[in-house]
PDB file of C-alpha atoms in Angstrom:
ATOM      1  CA  MET A 105       0.227   0.089   0.073  1.00 44.00           C
ATOM      2  CA  ASN A 106       2.290   2.117   0.882  1.00 43.00           C
ATOM      3  CA  GLY A 107       4.453   1.719  -2.208  1.00 48.00           C
ATOM      4  CA  GLN A 108       1.474   2.358  -4.644  1.00 53.00           C
ATOM      5  CA  ARG A 109       0.985   5.418  -2.741  1.00 55.00           C
ATOM      6  CA  GLY A 110       4.611   6.677  -3.447  1.00 54.00           C
ATOM      7  CA  ALA A 111       4.431   5.913  -7.010  1.00 57.00           C
ATOM      8  CA  SER A 112       1.508   7.328  -7.252  1.00 80.00           C
ATOM      9  CA  ARG A 113       2.848  10.782  -5.955  1.00 86.00           C
ATOM     10  CA  VAL A 114       5.186  10.459  -7.798  1.00 89.00           C
ATOM     11  CA  GLN A 115       3.003  10.167 -10.044  1.00 91.00           C
ATOM     12  CA  ASN A 116       1.804  13.359  -9.498  1.00 91.00           C
ATOM     13  CA  ILE A 117       4.846  14.580  -9.511  1.00 95.00           C
ATOM     14  CA  GLY A 118       5.387  14.291 -12.972  1.00 95.00           C
ATOM     15  CA  ALA A 119       1.692  14.906 -14.240  1.00 96.00           C
ATOM     16  CA  VAL A 120       2.670  19.000 -12.369  1.00 97.00           C
ATOM     17  CA  ILE A 121       5.995  19.654 -14.041  1.00 97.00           C
ATOM     18  CA  THR A 122       4.949  18.215 -17.452  1.00 98.00           C
ATOM     19  CA  THR A 123       2.006  20.354 -16.750  1.00 98.00           C
ATOM     20  CA  PHE A 124       3.726  23.571 -15.978  1.00 98.00           C
ATOM     21  CA  GLY A 125       6.530  22.870 -18.213  1.00 98.00           C
ATOM     22  CA  THR A 126       3.806  22.554 -21.668  1.00 98.00           C
ATOM     23  CA  ALA A 127       1.800  25.599 -19.913  1.00 98.00           C
ATOM     24  CA  VAL A 128       5.138  27.612 -20.303  1.00 98.00           C
ATOM     25  CA  LEU A 129       5.756  27.000 -23.888  1.00 98.00           C
ATOM     26  CA  ILE A 130       1.570  27.631 -25.197  1.00 98.00           C
ATOM     27  CA  VAL A 131       2.136  30.887 -23.478  1.00 98.00           C
ATOM     28  CA  ALA A 132       5.333  31.627 -24.756  1.00 98.00           C
ATOM     29  CA  LEU A 133       4.690  30.258 -28.053  1.00 97.00           C
ATOM     30  CA  LEU A 134       0.541  32.677 -28.325  1.00 97.00           C
ATOM     31  CA  TRP A 135       2.869  35.352 -27.127  1.00 97.00           C
ATOM     32  CA  ALA A 136       6.063  35.488 -30.083  1.00 96.00           C
ATOM     33  CA  HIS A 137       3.355  35.526 -32.848  1.00 95.00           C
ATOM     34  CA  LEU A 138       1.324  37.966 -31.091  1.00 95.00           C
ATOM     35  CA  VAL A 139       3.508  40.127 -30.466  1.00 94.00           C
ATOM     36  CA  SER A 140       6.761  39.980 -33.177  1.00 89.00           C
ATOM     37  CA  THR A 141       6.379  41.271 -36.962  1.00 85.00           C
ATOM     38  CA  ASP A 142       9.473  39.223 -38.215  1.00 88.00           C
ATOM     39  CA  VAL A 143       8.074  35.923 -38.705  1.00 94.00           C
ATOM     40  CA  ASP A 144       5.141  34.937 -41.244  1.00 94.00           C
ATOM     41  CA  PRO A 145       3.851  31.510 -39.465  1.00 95.00           C
ATOM     42  CA  VAL A 146       2.480  30.568 -42.749  1.00 95.00           C
ATOM     43  CA  ARG A 147       5.865  30.878 -44.240  1.00 94.00           C
ATOM     44  CA  ASP A 148       8.648  31.052 -41.235  1.00 95.00           C
ATOM     45  CA  PRO A 149       9.523  28.573 -38.749  1.00 95.00           C
ATOM     46  CA  VAL A 150       8.816  29.225 -35.081  1.00 96.00           C
ATOM     47  CA  SER A 151      13.148  29.291 -34.937  1.00 95.00           C
ATOM     48  CA  LYS A 152      12.279  32.600 -36.580  1.00 95.00           C
ATOM     49  CA  TYR A 153      11.368  34.006 -32.787  1.00 95.00           C
ATOM     50  CA  GLY A 154      15.102  32.843 -31.927  1.00 94.00           C
ATOM     51  CA  ILE A 155      16.645  35.379 -34.135  1.00 94.00           C
ATOM     52  CA  THR A 156      14.475  38.105 -34.244  1.00 92.00           C
ATOM     53  CA  GLU A 157      12.799  40.564 -30.991  1.00 92.00           C
ATOM     54  CA  THR A 158      11.438  37.482 -29.654  1.00 94.00           C
ATOM     55  CA  ARG A 159      14.268  35.240 -28.560  1.00 94.00           C
ATOM     56  CA  LYS A 160      13.608  35.645 -25.118  1.00 96.00           C
ATOM     57  CA  LEU A 161      10.760  33.989 -25.813  1.00 96.00           C
ATOM     58  CA  TYR A 162      11.988  31.420 -28.239  1.00 96.00           C
ATOM     59  CA  MET A 163      14.096  29.955 -25.642  1.00 97.00           C
ATOM     60  CA  THR A 164      12.119  29.859 -22.826  1.00 97.00           C
ATOM     61  CA  ALA A 165       9.438  27.817 -24.971  1.00 97.00           C
ATOM     62  CA  GLY A 166      12.595  24.871 -25.677  1.00 97.00           C
ATOM     63  CA  PHE A 167      13.059  24.912 -21.917  1.00 98.00           C
ATOM     64  CA  ALA A 168       9.066  25.067 -20.663  1.00 98.00           C
ATOM     65  CA  ALA A 169       9.783  21.620 -24.135  1.00 98.00           C
ATOM     66  CA  ALA A 170      12.563  20.489 -22.412  1.00 98.00           C
ATOM     67  CA  ILE A 171      11.048  20.388 -18.971  1.00 98.00           C
ATOM     68  CA  ALA A 172       6.767  19.269 -20.252  1.00 98.00           C
ATOM     69  CA  ALA A 173       9.167  16.087 -21.206  1.00 98.00           C
ATOM     70  CA  ILE A 174      10.853  15.903 -17.891  1.00 98.00           C
ATOM     71  CA  GLY A 175       6.686  15.295 -16.480  1.00 98.00           C
ATOM     72  CA  ALA A 176       6.234  13.102 -19.182  1.00 98.00           C
ATOM     73  CA  ILE A 177       9.388  10.909 -19.033  1.00 97.00           C
ATOM     74  CA  ILE A 178       7.867  10.115 -15.419  1.00 96.00           C
ATOM     75  CA  VAL A 179       4.250  10.042 -15.577  1.00 97.00           C
ATOM     76  CA  LEU A 180       5.317   7.083 -18.503  1.00 97.00           C
ATOM     77  CA  MET A 181       7.774   5.652 -16.391  1.00 95.00           C
ATOM     78  CA  ASN A 182       4.763   5.415 -12.739  1.00 94.00           C
ATOM     79  CA  ILE A 183       2.209   3.992 -15.626  1.00 94.00           C
ATOM     80  CA  ALA A 184       4.272   1.135 -17.429  1.00 93.00           C
ATOM     81  CA  GLY A 185       7.256   0.725 -15.530  1.00 92.00           C
ATOM     82  CA  ASP A 186       9.739  -1.785 -18.850  1.00 93.00           C
ATOM     83  CA  ALA A 187       7.018  -1.074 -21.217  1.00 94.00           C
ATOM     84  CA  ALA A 188       8.038   2.537 -21.605  1.00 96.00           C
ATOM     85  CA  MET A 189      11.600   2.468 -21.728  1.00 97.00           C
ATOM     86  CA  ILE A 190      11.936   3.503 -25.182  1.00 97.00           C
ATOM     87  CA  SER A 191       9.612   5.697 -25.837  1.00 97.00           C
ATOM     88  CA  CYS A 192      11.156   7.069 -22.687  1.00 97.00           C
ATOM     89  CA  VAL A 193      14.460   7.394 -24.029  1.00 98.00           C
ATOM     90  CA  PHE A 194      13.141   9.539 -27.491  1.00 98.00           C
ATOM     91  CA  LEU A 195      11.592  11.645 -25.005  1.00 98.00           C
ATOM     92  CA  ALA A 196      15.433  12.236 -23.081  1.00 98.00           C
ATOM     93  CA  ILE A 197      16.443  13.282 -26.365  1.00 98.00           C
ATOM     94  CA  PHE A 198      13.954  15.172 -27.364  1.00 98.00           C
ATOM     95  CA  ALA A 199      14.359  17.301 -24.064  1.00 98.00           C
ATOM     96  CA  LEU A 200      17.948  17.347 -24.465  1.00 98.00           C
ATOM     97  CA  SER A 201      17.748  18.531 -27.662  1.00 97.00           C
ATOM     98  CA  ARG A 202      15.415  21.649 -27.066  1.00 97.00           C
ATOM     99  CA  ALA A 203      16.919  22.556 -23.913  1.00 97.00           C
ATOM    100  CA  ILE A 204      19.904  22.849 -26.657  1.00 97.00           C
ATOM    101  CA  ILE A 205      17.949  24.508 -29.150  1.00 96.00           C
ATOM    102  CA  PRO A 206      18.275  28.695 -27.890  1.00 94.00           C
ATOM    103  CA  PHE A 207      21.554  28.333 -27.770  1.00 95.00           C
ATOM    104  CA  VAL A 208      22.067  27.285 -31.837  1.00 95.00           C
ATOM    105  CA  PRO A 209      19.946  29.447 -33.474  1.00 92.00           C
ATOM    106  CA  MET A 210      19.017  28.871 -37.519  1.00 94.00           C
ATOM    107  CA  ASP A 211      20.266  31.027 -40.200  1.00 89.00           C
ATOM    108  CA  ALA A 212      18.448  33.827 -42.217  1.00 85.00           C
ATOM    109  CA  ALA A 213      16.709  34.007 -44.328  1.00 78.00           C
ATOM    110  CA  ARG A 214      19.811  33.980 -47.527  1.00 77.00           C
ATOM    111  CA  ALA A 215      21.866  33.924 -45.674  1.00 77.00           C
ATOM    112  CA  ARG A 216      25.384  32.321 -45.908  1.00 86.00           C
ATOM    113  CA  VAL A 217      24.744  28.720 -44.711  1.00 88.00           C
ATOM    114  CA  THR A 218      26.847  27.730 -41.408  1.00 92.00           C
ATOM    115  CA  ALA A 219      27.916  25.554 -39.556  1.00 93.00           C
ATOM    116  CA  ARG A 220      26.099  26.435 -36.875  1.00 93.00           C
ATOM    117  CA  GLY A 221      22.694  26.505 -39.124  1.00 92.00           C
ATOM    118  CA  ARG A 222      23.076  23.686 -39.838  1.00 94.00           C
ATOM    119  CA  ALA A 223      23.747  21.923 -36.238  1.00 96.00           C
ATOM    120  CA  HIS A 224      20.235  23.732 -35.844  1.00 95.00           C
ATOM    121  CA  ARG A 225      19.142  21.547 -38.731  1.00 94.00           C
ATOM    122  CA  ILE A 226      20.436  18.787 -37.246  1.00 96.00           C
ATOM    123  CA  LEU A 227      19.127  19.613 -33.158  1.00 96.00           C
ATOM    124  CA  ALA A 228      15.170  19.879 -34.649  1.00 95.00           C
ATOM    125  CA  PHE A 229      15.073  17.084 -36.873  1.00 95.00           C
ATOM    126  CA  LEU A 230      16.380  15.165 -33.473  1.00 96.00           C
ATOM    127  CA  ALA A 231      13.713  16.293 -32.009  1.00 97.00           C
ATOM    128  CA  PHE A 232      11.125  16.740 -33.792  1.00 97.00           C
ATOM    129  CA  ALA A 233      12.070  12.561 -34.598  1.00 97.00           C
ATOM    130  CA  SER A 234      12.497  11.889 -31.101  1.00 98.00           C
ATOM    131  CA  ILE A 235       8.875  13.523 -30.254  1.00 98.00           C
ATOM    132  CA  THR A 236       6.912  11.161 -33.007  1.00 98.00           C
ATOM    133  CA  VAL A 237       8.290   8.375 -32.002  1.00 98.00           C
ATOM    134  CA  ALA A 238       8.051   8.903 -28.305  1.00 98.00           C
ATOM    135  CA  ALA A 239       4.683   9.420 -29.116  1.00 98.00           C
ATOM    136  CA  PHE A 240       3.978   6.471 -30.896  1.00 97.00           C
ATOM    137  CA  LEU A 241       5.373   4.051 -28.490  1.00 98.00           C
ATOM    138  CA  ALA A 242       4.240   4.966 -25.112  1.00 97.00           C
ATOM    139  CA  GLY A 243       0.751   4.284 -27.065  1.00 97.00           C
ATOM    140  CA  GLY A 244       1.543   1.147 -26.788  1.00 96.00           C
ATOM    141  CA  ALA A 245       3.111   1.611 -23.649  1.00 96.00           C
ATOM    142  CA  LEU A 246      -0.188   3.595 -22.140  1.00 96.00           C
ATOM    143  CA  HIS A 247      -2.645   0.459 -23.613  1.00 95.00           C
ATOM    144  CA  ASP A 248      -1.081  -2.002 -21.801  1.00 95.00           C
ATOM    145  CA  ALA A 249      -1.345  -0.749 -18.692  1.00 93.00           C
ATOM    146  CA  GLY A 250      -4.406  -0.196 -19.254  1.00 93.00           C
ATOM    147  CA  SER A 251      -5.043   3.794 -20.116  1.00 94.00           C
ATOM    148  CA  THR A 252      -7.092   2.806 -23.447  1.00 94.00           C
ATOM    149  CA  THR A 253      -8.482   6.121 -24.314  1.00 96.00           C
ATOM    150  CA  GLU A 254      -5.099   8.530 -23.487  1.00 96.00           C
ATOM    151  CA  ALA A 255      -2.983   4.813 -25.966  1.00 97.00           C
ATOM    152  CA  THR A 256      -5.604   6.637 -28.446  1.00 97.00           C
ATOM    153  CA  TRP A 257      -4.784  10.040 -28.075  1.00 98.00           C
ATOM    154  CA  SER A 258      -1.271   9.327 -27.564  1.00 98.00           C
ATOM    155  CA  THR A 259      -0.614   7.259 -31.349  1.00 98.00           C
ATOM    156  CA  VAL A 260      -3.103  10.142 -32.663  1.00 98.00           C
ATOM    157  CA  PHE A 261      -0.847  13.025 -31.573  1.00 98.00           C
ATOM    158  CA  ALA A 262       1.948  10.677 -32.959  1.00 98.00           C
ATOM    159  CA  VAL A 263       0.113  11.336 -36.620  1.00 98.00           C
ATOM    160  CA  ILE A 264      -0.360  14.465 -36.683  1.00 98.00           C
ATOM    161  CA  MET A 265       3.398  14.977 -35.747  1.00 98.00           C
ATOM    162  CA  ALA A 266       4.005  12.328 -38.658  1.00 98.00           C
ATOM    163  CA  ILE A 267       1.532  14.514 -40.529  1.00 97.00           C
ATOM    164  CA  GLY A 268       3.824  17.569 -40.264  1.00 97.00           C
ATOM    165  CA  SER A 269       6.300  16.482 -40.685  1.00 96.00           C
ATOM    166  CA  ILE A 270       5.886  14.901 -44.033  1.00 96.00           C
ATOM    167  CA  GLY A 271       5.108  18.769 -45.291  1.00 95.00           C
ATOM    168  CA  VAL A 272       8.304  20.087 -43.794  1.00 95.00           C
ATOM    169  CA  LEU A 273      10.190  16.867 -45.658  1.00 94.00           C
ATOM    170  CA  LEU A 274       8.817  17.273 -49.053  1.00 95.00           C
ATOM    171  CA  SER A 275       8.930  21.692 -48.291  1.00 91.00           C
ATOM    172  CA  PRO A 276      12.598  21.883 -50.026  1.00 88.00           C
ATOM    173  CA  ALA A 277      11.234  19.941 -53.337  1.00 89.00           C
ATOM    174  CA  VAL A 278       7.920  20.906 -53.766  1.00 91.00           C
ATOM    175  CA  ARG A 279       6.870  24.903 -53.976  1.00 88.00           C
ATOM    176  CA  LEU A 280       3.947  24.183 -51.993  1.00 86.00           C
ATOM    177  CA  PHE A 281       5.225  22.422 -49.220  1.00 89.00           C
ATOM    178  CA  ALA A 282       7.655  25.608 -49.746  1.00 90.00           C
ATOM    179  CA  ARG A 283       5.162  28.433 -49.492  1.00 93.00           C
ATOM    180  CA  THR A 284       3.558  26.453 -46.063  1.00 96.00           C
ATOM    181  CA  PHE A 285       6.786  25.772 -44.266  1.00 96.00           C
ATOM    182  CA  GLY A 286       5.373  27.621 -41.099  1.00 96.00           C
ATOM    183  CA  LEU A 287       2.327  25.130 -40.418  1.00 96.00           C
ATOM    184  CA  TRP A 288       3.499  22.416 -41.353  1.00 97.00           C
ATOM    185  CA  GLU A 289       6.133  22.541 -38.579  1.00 97.00           C
ATOM    186  CA  ARG A 290       3.647  24.722 -36.503  1.00 97.00           C
ATOM    187  CA  LEU A 291       1.147  21.048 -37.323  1.00 98.00           C
ATOM    188  CA  ILE A 292       4.205  19.252 -35.020  1.00 98.00           C
ATOM    189  CA  TYR A 293       4.290  21.335 -31.855  1.00 98.00           C
ATOM    190  CA  VAL A 294       0.652  21.288 -32.343  1.00 98.00           C
ATOM    191  CA  GLY A 295       0.541  17.444 -31.981  1.00 98.00           C
ATOM    192  CA  PHE A 296       3.181  18.346 -28.912  1.00 98.00           C
ATOM    193  CA  ILE A 297       1.771  20.172 -27.128  1.00 98.00           C
ATOM    194  CA  ALA A 298      -2.059  18.071 -26.871  1.00 98.00           C
ATOM    195  CA  TRP A 299       0.898  14.903 -26.530  1.00 98.00           C
ATOM    196  CA  PHE A 300       1.902  16.048 -23.631  1.00 98.00           C
ATOM    197  CA  ILE A 301      -1.702  17.325 -22.378  1.00 98.00           C
ATOM    198  CA  THR A 302      -3.052  13.631 -23.369  1.00 98.00           C
ATOM    199  CA  ILE A 303      -0.050  12.076 -20.733  1.00 97.00           C
ATOM    200  CA  VAL A 304      -1.512  14.437 -17.887  1.00 97.00           C
ATOM    201  CA  PHE A 305      -4.740  13.377 -18.188  1.00 95.00           C
ATOM    202  CA  ALA A 306      -3.172   9.282 -17.823  1.00 95.00           C
ATOM    203  CA  ALA A 307      -1.729  10.693 -15.533  1.00 93.00           C
ATOM    204  CA  LEU A 308      -4.938  11.476 -13.010  1.00 88.00           C
ATOM    205  CA  ASP A 309      -6.657   8.369 -14.637  1.00 79.00           C
TER     206      ASP A 309
END
């Protein structure tokens, strides 16, 4: 009984951490979108906020996403145990990438490509790929642990992130996708923000 209470307490702490990180992430991103006059949400990547007057908001969003992922790791490990281990490894990759990327800003449009810009793209790829894989894997782990509703939504949001990623990957080759790059990338953000909220519900279930 005491062990169950201890596990539940840790799970609740994870839910609080995820809730806090997700809330700050949403506020920072919305604020950046509302105040910035240099970023076109349809065409430009979210990373562009990191090289404009809203760079502090972008940095806050990066740290907040990392915090939310850490909370999600705590929740998943307490709900599903070893079955969630691989998903949590990918979440750790996401958290590390999101924490580092504010310090490795993208190159400005039409500027010379730099090593820093290449590193930024690698970190962005790692972040988006890892959170998508984590959500897919978490769906199975949650299902096996009895959280069937949250498992379904985990898979749904993983699919949404995958669709956004396909749009991003096609943008260099397809003009339509290039013109709407910002929307495809923001679809990934919507997917993982919604996924974090799903993890909070799983913790409270």
